[in-house]
Short mmCIF file of C-alpha atoms and ligand atoms in Angstrom, two decimals:
data_model
loop_
_atom_site.label_atom_id
_atom_site.label_comp_id
_atom_site.label_asym_id
_atom_site.label_seq_id
_atom_site.Cartn_x
_atom_site.Cartn_y
_atom_site.Cartn_z
CA MET A 1 114.40 82.06 74.81
CA SER A 2 113.44 79.12 76.94
CA LEU A 3 112.91 78.71 80.62
CA LEU A 4 112.23 75.84 82.93
CA ILE A 5 110.26 76.70 86.00
CA GLU A 6 110.81 73.75 88.29
CA LYS A 7 109.23 72.32 91.35
CA GLY A 8 106.61 75.10 91.73
CA THR A 9 103.15 74.61 93.19
CA VAL A 10 101.30 74.99 89.89
CA VAL A 11 97.66 76.07 89.77
CA LEU A 12 96.13 74.21 86.85
CA GLU A 13 92.55 74.44 85.64
CA ASN A 14 91.13 71.77 87.99
CA GLU A 15 93.90 70.98 90.41
CA VAL A 16 97.04 72.25 92.09
CA ARG A 17 100.13 70.14 91.56
CA GLN A 18 103.82 70.36 92.14
CA THR A 19 105.21 70.16 88.63
CA ASP A 20 107.56 71.66 86.09
CA ILE A 21 106.66 74.16 83.33
CA PHE A 22 108.78 74.50 80.15
CA VAL A 23 108.42 77.87 78.36
CA GLN A 24 109.68 78.22 74.83
CA GLY A 25 109.44 81.53 73.08
CA GLU A 26 106.04 83.07 73.88
CA ARG A 27 104.25 79.83 74.79
CA ILE A 28 103.99 77.14 77.42
CA ALA A 29 105.55 74.24 75.55
CA ALA A 30 105.19 71.49 78.14
CA LEU A 31 104.18 70.58 81.64
CA GLY A 32 105.36 67.72 83.95
CA PRO A 33 108.13 65.22 83.12
CA LYS A 34 107.99 66.29 79.41
CA ALA A 35 108.97 69.87 80.51
CA ALA A 36 112.16 68.57 82.19
CA ASP A 37 112.99 66.49 79.16
CA MET A 38 112.64 69.34 76.81
CA ALA A 39 114.74 71.56 79.04
CA THR A 40 117.50 68.95 79.17
CA ALA A 41 117.54 68.86 75.36
CA ASP A 42 117.80 72.68 75.11
CA SER A 43 121.32 73.90 75.85
CA HIS A 44 120.17 77.56 76.16
CA CYS A 45 117.45 76.98 78.75
CA ASP A 46 117.38 79.10 81.92
CA VAL A 47 116.07 77.60 85.08
CA LEU A 48 113.91 79.13 87.78
CA ASP A 49 113.75 77.14 91.00
CA ALA A 50 110.20 77.71 92.26
CA GLU A 51 110.17 75.30 95.17
CA GLY A 52 107.78 76.62 97.83
CA LEU A 53 106.35 79.16 95.33
CA ILE A 54 102.91 79.25 93.81
CA ILE A 55 102.55 79.55 90.05
CA LEU A 56 99.31 81.05 88.80
CA PRO A 57 98.10 81.89 85.37
CA GLY A 58 98.71 85.56 84.52
CA ALA A 59 95.65 87.38 85.84
CA ILE A 60 93.32 89.15 83.37
CA ASP A 61 91.67 92.32 84.40
CA GLY A 62 88.49 92.61 82.36
CA HIS A 63 87.66 96.06 83.61
CA THR A 64 89.98 99.04 83.48
CA HIS A 65 89.76 102.69 82.52
CA LEU A 66 93.27 103.90 81.58
CA ASP A 67 93.81 107.45 80.29
CA MET A 68 90.02 107.87 80.29
CA PRO A 69 88.95 111.47 79.60
CA PHE A 70 86.75 112.99 82.20
CA LEU A 71 85.79 116.70 82.24
CA ASP A 72 89.01 118.62 81.49
CA PHE A 73 91.36 115.75 82.72
CA ALA A 74 91.81 112.01 82.44
CA SER A 75 92.19 109.05 84.76
CA THR A 76 95.76 109.27 86.01
CA ASP A 77 97.27 106.07 84.80
CA ASP A 78 98.06 105.90 81.16
CA PHE A 79 98.73 102.69 79.25
CA PHE A 80 102.39 102.65 80.40
CA THR A 81 102.03 103.36 84.11
CA GLY A 82 98.72 101.39 84.34
CA THR A 83 99.99 98.21 82.70
CA ARG A 84 103.29 98.41 84.46
CA ALA A 85 101.42 98.45 87.80
CA ALA A 86 99.20 95.65 86.49
CA LEU A 87 102.24 93.43 85.74
CA LEU A 88 103.75 94.20 89.20
CA GLY A 89 100.56 93.03 90.70
CA GLY A 90 100.31 89.81 88.66
CA THR A 91 97.99 91.00 85.88
CA THR A 92 99.34 90.20 82.39
CA CYS A 93 96.32 91.21 80.22
CA ILE A 94 93.64 93.83 80.58
CA VAL A 95 90.45 94.65 78.71
CA ASP A 96 90.01 98.44 78.86
CA TYR A 97 86.86 100.36 78.07
CA ALA A 98 87.07 102.25 74.81
CA GLU A 99 84.25 104.67 74.25
CA GLN A 100 82.09 105.60 71.27
CA ALA A 101 83.29 108.80 69.65
CA GLU A 102 81.72 110.19 66.43
CA THR A 103 81.60 106.54 65.41
CA LEU A 104 82.50 103.34 67.22
CA ALA A 105 85.50 102.98 64.84
CA ALA A 106 86.73 106.45 65.77
CA GLY A 107 86.54 105.60 69.49
CA LEU A 108 88.47 102.38 68.99
CA GLN A 109 91.10 104.21 66.93
CA THR A 110 91.57 106.75 69.69
CA TRP A 111 91.95 104.14 72.39
CA LYS A 112 94.35 102.07 70.28
CA LYS A 113 96.53 105.19 69.82
CA ARG A 114 96.54 105.71 73.57
CA ALA A 115 97.87 102.19 74.15
CA GLU A 116 100.33 101.81 71.24
CA GLY A 117 103.97 102.38 72.17
CA LYS A 118 103.06 102.56 75.80
CA ALA A 119 101.36 99.37 77.03
CA VAL A 120 103.64 96.81 78.65
CA ALA A 121 101.02 94.19 79.29
CA ASP A 122 98.70 92.75 76.57
CA TYR A 123 95.43 94.46 76.12
CA GLY A 124 92.06 94.31 74.38
CA PHE A 125 89.06 96.67 74.37
CA HIS A 126 85.36 96.65 75.16
CA MET A 127 83.33 99.35 73.45
CA THR A 128 80.99 101.62 75.37
CA ILE A 129 77.88 102.71 73.50
CA LYS A 130 76.74 106.07 74.78
CA HIS A 131 74.28 107.05 72.07
CA LEU A 132 72.30 104.61 69.98
CA SER A 133 71.38 104.95 66.29
CA SER A 134 70.93 102.51 63.37
CA GLU A 135 74.46 103.41 62.20
CA VAL A 136 75.83 102.26 65.59
CA LEU A 137 73.92 99.01 65.45
CA ASP A 138 75.38 98.50 61.87
CA GLU A 139 78.87 99.31 63.12
CA MET A 140 78.82 96.75 65.88
CA GLU A 141 79.63 94.01 63.31
CA ALA A 142 82.87 95.82 62.32
CA MET A 143 83.78 96.05 65.96
CA VAL A 144 83.41 92.27 66.44
CA ALA A 145 85.51 91.72 63.30
CA ALA A 146 88.21 93.97 64.89
CA GLY A 147 88.29 91.84 68.00
CA VAL A 148 85.96 93.93 70.18
CA VAL A 149 83.43 91.27 71.17
CA SER A 150 81.79 93.05 74.10
CA PHE A 151 79.80 96.28 74.39
CA LYS A 152 79.05 98.19 77.55
CA VAL A 153 75.79 100.05 78.06
CA PHE A 154 74.69 102.21 80.95
CA MET A 155 71.30 102.17 82.81
CA ALA A 156 72.52 105.21 84.78
CA TYR A 157 73.58 108.83 83.97
CA PRO A 158 70.52 110.02 82.00
CA GLY A 159 71.41 112.61 79.35
CA ARG A 160 75.11 111.55 79.31
CA MET A 161 75.49 107.80 79.04
CA MET A 162 72.22 106.15 79.77
CA LEU A 163 70.28 104.19 77.15
CA GLU A 164 66.56 103.60 77.49
CA ASP A 165 65.53 99.99 78.01
CA GLU A 166 64.20 99.84 74.40
CA GLU A 167 67.62 100.85 73.13
CA ILE A 168 69.41 98.34 75.36
CA GLU A 169 67.14 95.71 73.94
CA GLN A 170 68.20 96.63 70.39
CA VAL A 171 71.92 96.50 71.42
CA MET A 172 71.29 93.07 72.94
CA ARG A 173 69.52 91.74 69.94
CA ARG A 174 72.34 92.85 67.70
CA ALA A 175 74.94 91.49 70.10
CA ALA A 176 73.12 88.12 70.16
CA GLU A 177 73.16 87.99 66.36
CA LEU A 178 76.86 88.71 66.40
CA GLY A 179 77.78 86.34 69.18
CA ALA A 180 78.96 89.29 71.22
CA VAL A 181 78.55 90.07 74.94
CA VAL A 182 76.77 93.00 76.52
CA ASN A 183 78.34 94.42 79.74
CA ILE A 184 75.78 96.31 81.75
CA HIS A 185 76.26 99.12 84.24
CA ALA A 186 73.16 98.28 86.24
CA GLU A 187 71.98 101.18 88.42
CA ASP A 188 68.57 102.86 88.18
CA GLY A 189 69.50 106.18 86.68
CA ILE A 190 66.13 107.81 87.12
CA LEU A 191 65.91 106.90 90.84
CA ILE A 192 69.44 108.16 91.37
CA GLU A 193 68.80 111.53 89.66
CA ASP A 194 65.75 112.06 91.84
CA LEU A 195 67.71 111.23 95.01
CA ILE A 196 70.54 113.62 93.95
CA ARG A 197 68.03 116.45 93.38
CA ARG A 198 66.53 115.85 96.85
CA THR A 199 69.93 115.63 98.63
CA LYS A 200 71.11 118.80 97.00
CA ARG A 201 67.95 120.61 98.03
CA ALA A 202 68.65 119.40 101.65
CA LYS A 203 72.27 120.61 101.22
CA ALA A 204 73.51 117.12 102.10
CA THR A 205 76.36 116.55 99.67
CA ASP A 206 79.09 114.97 101.72
CA PRO A 207 80.94 111.85 100.40
CA ILE A 208 78.53 109.57 102.26
CA ASP A 209 75.53 111.26 100.52
CA HIS A 210 76.91 110.02 97.19
CA ALA A 211 76.47 106.44 98.38
CA LEU A 212 72.99 107.20 99.83
CA THR A 213 71.81 108.41 96.43
CA ARG A 214 72.74 105.08 94.92
CA PRO A 215 70.93 102.49 97.07
CA SER A 216 71.26 98.75 96.53
CA VAL A 217 67.56 98.56 95.70
CA GLY A 218 68.22 100.70 92.55
CA GLU A 219 71.06 98.38 91.59
CA ALA A 220 68.93 95.33 92.06
CA ARG A 221 66.04 96.84 90.13
CA ALA A 222 68.32 97.58 87.21
CA VAL A 223 69.92 94.08 87.24
CA ASP A 224 66.45 92.56 87.23
CA ARG A 225 65.47 94.64 84.14
CA ALA A 226 68.75 93.78 82.39
CA ILE A 227 68.26 90.06 82.94
CA LYS A 228 64.73 90.15 81.60
CA LEU A 229 65.95 91.98 78.49
CA ALA A 230 68.71 89.38 78.03
CA LYS A 231 66.22 86.59 78.38
CA ALA A 232 63.97 88.20 75.77
CA THR A 233 66.79 88.77 73.30
CA GLY A 234 69.04 85.77 73.91
CA ALA A 235 71.98 88.03 74.59
CA HIS A 236 74.98 87.01 76.65
CA LEU A 237 75.03 89.41 79.60
CA VAL A 238 77.76 90.41 81.97
CA VAL A 239 76.61 92.42 85.00
CA VAL A 240 79.80 94.33 85.74
CA HIS A 241 80.94 95.77 89.09
CA ILE A 242 78.26 94.04 91.24
CA SER A 243 78.26 95.68 94.67
CA CYS A 244 75.28 94.26 96.54
CA ALA A 245 73.70 90.98 97.71
CA GLN A 246 70.48 91.41 95.78
CA ALA A 247 72.26 91.89 92.49
CA ALA A 248 74.47 88.84 93.17
CA ALA A 249 71.42 86.76 93.99
CA LEU A 250 69.64 87.77 90.75
CA VAL A 251 72.65 86.82 88.75
CA ALA A 252 72.94 83.49 90.56
CA GLU A 253 69.22 82.79 89.91
CA ALA A 254 69.55 83.59 86.20
CA LYS A 255 72.57 81.32 85.93
CA ALA A 256 70.73 78.54 87.69
CA ASP A 257 67.90 78.99 85.14
CA GLY A 258 70.48 78.29 82.43
CA LEU A 259 70.66 81.86 81.08
CA PRO A 260 74.00 83.07 79.72
CA VAL A 261 74.33 85.69 82.46
CA HIS A 262 77.64 86.31 84.26
CA GLY A 263 78.68 88.44 87.20
CA GLU A 264 81.79 90.50 87.92
CA THR A 265 82.59 92.16 91.23
CA CYS A 266 85.56 94.29 92.27
CA PRO A 267 88.07 94.09 95.17
CA HIS A 268 86.81 97.36 96.73
CA TYR A 269 83.29 95.88 97.16
CA LEU A 270 84.85 92.93 98.95
CA TRP A 271 87.30 94.75 101.15
CA LEU A 272 85.99 98.28 101.88
CA GLU A 273 83.00 99.19 103.96
CA GLN A 274 80.62 102.00 103.14
CA ARG A 275 81.32 103.71 106.47
CA LYS A 276 84.70 104.84 105.05
CA LEU A 277 82.67 107.44 103.12
CA LYS A 278 81.53 108.96 106.44
CA ASP A 279 84.97 110.62 106.79
CA GLN A 280 84.61 114.24 105.99
CA GLY A 281 85.95 115.89 102.86
CA LEU A 282 88.80 114.34 100.86
CA GLN A 283 89.30 111.46 103.24
CA GLY A 284 85.81 110.23 102.44
CA ALA A 285 86.08 111.25 98.78
CA VAL A 286 88.84 108.62 98.24
CA TYR A 287 86.06 106.00 98.22
CA ILE A 288 83.54 107.64 95.94
CA CYS A 289 82.74 105.23 93.07
CA SER A 290 79.65 103.88 91.31
CA PRO A 291 78.03 101.69 92.36
CA PRO A 292 79.10 102.73 95.87
CA LEU A 293 80.69 100.75 98.59
CA ARG A 294 78.16 98.83 100.71
CA ASP A 295 77.99 97.41 104.23
CA VAL A 296 79.43 94.17 105.54
CA THR A 297 76.24 92.08 104.78
CA HIS A 298 76.74 92.81 101.07
CA MET A 299 80.50 92.23 101.21
CA ASN A 300 79.92 88.80 102.73
CA ALA A 301 77.34 87.96 100.10
CA LEU A 302 79.88 88.83 97.38
CA TRP A 303 82.54 86.65 98.93
CA GLN A 304 79.98 83.83 99.11
CA GLY A 305 79.02 84.39 95.43
CA LEU A 306 82.69 83.97 94.44
CA THR A 307 83.04 80.86 96.61
CA ARG A 308 80.02 79.23 95.04
CA GLY A 309 81.02 80.15 91.51
CA GLU A 310 77.94 82.35 91.07
CA ILE A 311 80.12 85.44 90.49
CA GLU A 312 82.60 84.30 87.90
CA MET A 313 85.15 87.04 87.84
CA VAL A 314 86.73 89.94 89.69
CA GLY A 315 87.71 92.95 87.70
CA THR A 316 89.20 96.09 89.20
CA ASP A 317 87.19 98.93 87.56
CA HIS A 318 90.55 100.75 87.95
CA CYS A 319 89.70 104.35 87.47
CA PRO A 320 92.27 106.44 89.32
CA PHE A 321 91.95 110.16 90.07
CA ASN A 322 94.25 112.18 92.33
CA LEU A 323 93.06 113.78 95.53
CA ALA A 324 95.03 116.89 94.49
CA GLY A 325 93.43 118.45 91.44
CA HIS A 326 90.65 115.87 90.86
CA LYS A 327 88.81 114.65 93.92
CA ASP A 328 89.51 118.05 95.70
CA ARG A 329 87.13 119.67 93.17
CA GLY A 330 84.43 118.70 95.72
CA LEU A 331 85.91 121.01 98.32
CA ARG A 332 84.05 124.32 98.58
CA PRO A 333 85.88 127.46 99.90
CA ASP A 334 83.80 127.34 103.09
CA GLY A 335 85.24 123.84 103.86
CA SER A 336 82.01 121.99 102.99
CA PHE A 337 81.91 119.32 100.32
CA ASP A 338 79.93 118.71 97.11
CA PHE A 339 80.18 115.11 95.87
CA THR A 340 78.53 115.97 92.59
CA LYS A 341 81.84 117.70 91.50
CA VAL A 342 83.93 114.66 92.20
CA PRO A 343 85.08 112.11 89.60
CA GLY A 344 84.07 108.57 90.69
CA GLY A 345 86.49 105.67 90.67
CA LEU A 346 89.18 103.85 92.69
CA PRO A 347 92.67 102.68 91.85
CA GLY A 348 93.11 98.92 92.00
CA ILE A 349 94.91 97.49 88.92
CA GLU A 350 97.93 96.49 91.03
CA THR A 351 96.37 95.23 94.17
CA ARG A 352 93.66 92.76 93.00
CA LEU A 353 95.46 89.37 93.00
CA LEU A 354 97.01 89.76 96.47
CA LEU A 355 93.72 91.04 97.95
CA LEU A 356 91.89 88.04 96.62
CA TYR A 357 94.67 85.69 97.75
CA ALA A 358 94.57 87.17 101.25
CA GLY A 359 90.76 87.57 101.53
CA GLY A 360 89.88 84.33 99.64
CA VAL A 361 92.55 81.74 99.92
CA LEU A 362 94.28 82.58 103.19
CA THR A 363 90.90 82.89 105.03
CA GLY A 364 89.86 79.49 103.64
CA ARG A 365 86.88 80.89 101.69
CA PHE A 366 88.12 79.30 98.50
CA ASP A 367 91.15 77.49 97.06
CA LEU A 368 93.83 78.40 94.57
CA VAL A 369 91.90 76.87 91.70
CA ARG A 370 89.01 79.22 92.41
CA LEU A 371 91.45 82.15 92.69
CA ALA A 372 92.77 81.33 89.18
CA ARG A 373 89.20 80.97 87.88
CA ILE A 374 87.98 84.35 89.07
CA THR A 375 91.14 86.23 88.02
CA ALA A 376 92.10 84.49 84.83
CA THR A 377 90.13 81.53 83.44
CA GLY A 378 86.73 83.22 83.96
CA PRO A 379 87.45 86.50 82.27
CA ALA A 380 89.38 84.71 79.50
CA ARG A 381 86.41 82.51 78.72
CA ILE A 382 83.67 85.09 79.10
CA PHE A 383 85.49 87.87 77.19
CA GLY A 384 86.87 85.63 74.41
CA LEU A 385 90.57 85.47 75.29
CA ALA A 386 90.67 81.66 75.75
CA PRO A 387 92.38 79.38 74.92
CA GLN A 388 95.28 81.78 74.20
CA LYS A 389 95.09 83.16 77.68
CA GLY A 390 93.61 82.38 81.16
CA ALA A 391 95.08 79.03 82.15
CA ILE A 392 98.36 77.15 82.50
CA ARG A 393 98.10 74.67 79.69
CA GLU A 394 100.35 73.53 76.84
CA GLY A 395 100.11 75.88 73.90
CA ALA A 396 98.81 78.88 75.82
CA ASP A 397 100.65 82.11 76.12
CA ALA A 398 103.30 81.88 78.75
CA ASP A 399 101.66 84.46 81.02
CA LEU A 400 102.67 83.24 84.47
CA VAL A 401 102.82 84.69 87.96
CA VAL A 402 105.10 83.45 90.71
CA LEU A 403 103.69 84.22 94.13
CA ASP A 404 105.72 83.82 97.32
CA PRO A 405 103.39 82.75 100.11
CA ASP A 406 105.97 83.80 102.69
CA GLY A 407 106.22 87.39 101.28
CA LEU A 408 104.51 90.39 102.65
CA THR A 409 103.24 93.30 100.59
CA SER A 410 102.49 96.84 101.67
CA LEU A 411 99.45 98.43 100.04
CA ASP A 412 100.56 102.02 100.86
CA ALA A 413 100.61 104.42 97.87
CA GLU A 414 104.31 104.97 98.28
CA ASP A 415 105.05 101.26 97.93
CA LEU A 416 102.81 100.74 94.86
CA HIS A 417 103.39 101.80 91.31
CA MET A 418 100.07 103.24 90.15
CA ASN A 419 100.27 106.86 89.09
CA VAL A 420 98.00 108.18 91.78
CA ASP A 421 98.53 110.14 95.00
CA HIS A 422 96.82 107.81 97.45
CA SER A 423 95.84 104.22 98.14
CA PRO A 424 92.37 103.09 99.31
CA TYR A 425 94.15 100.47 101.40
CA GLU A 426 96.69 102.82 103.09
CA GLY A 427 98.23 101.12 106.15
CA MET A 428 97.34 97.60 105.03
CA ARG A 429 99.85 94.77 104.65
CA VAL A 430 98.84 91.53 103.00
CA GLU A 431 100.57 88.17 103.16
CA GLY A 432 102.14 87.05 99.83
CA SER A 433 104.21 88.82 97.25
CA ILE A 434 104.40 88.77 93.42
CA GLU A 435 108.08 87.87 92.87
CA PHE A 436 108.24 87.06 89.14
CA VAL A 437 105.90 87.64 86.16
CA LEU A 438 106.17 86.31 82.64
CA SER A 439 104.27 87.89 79.84
CA ARG A 440 104.30 85.82 76.66
CA GLY A 441 107.53 84.14 77.85
CA GLU A 442 109.32 87.37 78.71
CA LEU A 443 110.41 87.91 82.35
CA VAL A 444 108.87 91.35 82.94
CA VAL A 445 108.88 91.33 86.73
CA GLU A 446 111.94 89.89 88.51
CA ALA A 447 112.35 89.97 92.23
CA ARG A 448 109.44 92.39 92.38
CA ARG A 449 111.08 94.82 89.94
CA PHE A 450 109.69 95.78 86.54
CA LYS A 451 111.91 95.00 83.54
CA GLY A 452 109.86 95.52 80.35
CA GLN A 453 110.15 98.08 77.57
CA PRO A 454 107.30 100.56 76.84
CA GLY A 455 105.15 99.33 73.93
CA ARG A 456 105.96 95.61 74.38
CA GLY A 457 102.29 94.88 75.24
CA LYS A 458 100.24 93.66 72.25
CA TYR A 459 96.68 94.35 71.22
CA ILE A 460 94.88 91.03 71.49
CA PRO A 461 91.83 90.85 69.15
CA ARG A 462 89.28 88.70 70.97
CA SER A 463 87.10 86.19 69.35
CA ASN A 464 83.41 85.32 70.06
CA PRO A 465 83.29 83.36 73.26
CA ASP A 466 82.40 79.86 72.09
CA SER A 467 80.74 78.32 75.01
CA MET A 468 80.15 80.34 78.14
CA ASP A 469 78.23 77.93 80.22
CA GLY A 470 79.42 76.42 83.43
O1 LIG B 1 82.95 105.08 89.58
C1 LIG B 1 83.31 104.37 88.69
N1 LIG B 1 83.14 103.07 88.75
N2 LIG B 1 83.85 104.85 87.57
C2 LIG B 1 84.13 104.10 86.42
C3 LIG B 1 83.09 104.06 85.43
C4 LIG B 1 82.16 102.85 85.53
O2 LIG B 1 80.99 103.03 85.54
O3 LIG B 1 82.62 101.67 85.43
ZN1 LIG B 2 80.19 101.03 85.08
ZN1 LIG B 3 84.12 100.83 84.94
#
């Protein structure tokens, strides 16, 4: 199949230009006048008139949790519903978090089975290391060979997920040897456990108390330790889901010092204020996630970090749980609330691109090139998906998003496609709409409607990120 997308406002790596794109099979075959020539020579070529429309590289979501087991249930989007919602929101590739099982290989196998036959967007996996041993350190090499070139470790949740600093150091050394990346969940787990004990004793366990047990100072302290460990080991570090100004500043400083340290934030830390957690019961519980939402000073610092290129990507940390059956586990029979019983996480896989377009581009904070960098080029480069994905260039996968700047999109749950019973952005309308999406040359969203077949998404083995500076 071939397609000429003509006269669109095309967001390239360093500029925005009105030009044509010729798609042949799964790839971008040509840009500019050559695209029109190739289309003329191809008698079976379809044409999409994109005048007045913006063409962005398919967005890459480097942080999702689909079908993730938690207690006796799982996050509510599986690899079909989650990647369908991703495509409808302009995301053509995700990197989901697989978790260590008996071995790392067993964990990867389990996650691959969850995705196969279901995913409609392309996908890769990070591997979360929850318990360290010499066998795990040995196994990391096989993970890299299998295309899993990033490992997540936790500085929070002692007894469940947390690794000691000495263990994190070992993971980093091994990752550095293998050319892999370490993704860090940077919150001070010991401080948090202490604050949770105190707040329970004081019988203060409303949704807002969840946030108060996870102060920004604990996040900053953990980021500081992680950066020092990365410096000592030479590891490439990604500080994921940055929520506060101090953490963003530490990452910026490390980058300025020339360290291979990268930052990721999420739309909810940019758009949603901590005071939303002050609503009682389930209304507040919608917003429970870790790290927690912060106040407007932090939100502004994160927007600024994106504008300056200090925070290089925005992932969603999509981790949806229903109010009915999951978040309502925090409701006690007497009507009071216990945040310690509530699964953390927000849905967001579908809403990221338009939230960043509205909050970043339309406000004048940054331009379309920056939008493409933080949603596609950055994650592709840092997580080893480039040059196959992440930019509109000849030879790359034809993962393309056509955005109508005159469109309007409702962020109400009933208008979205994620498999979850609420939206953190209920009542919000954003300017812009995702009209068409191509995934490896296939039109999978047409006039805002999904058209793909379950299982069409491919596992993308990632390669060691070559050069991650800049
Ligand atoms: O609350 C959150 N963010 N849940 C997802 C797990 C994680 O730490 O990323
Ligand atoms: Zn995390
Ligand atoms: Zn996460």
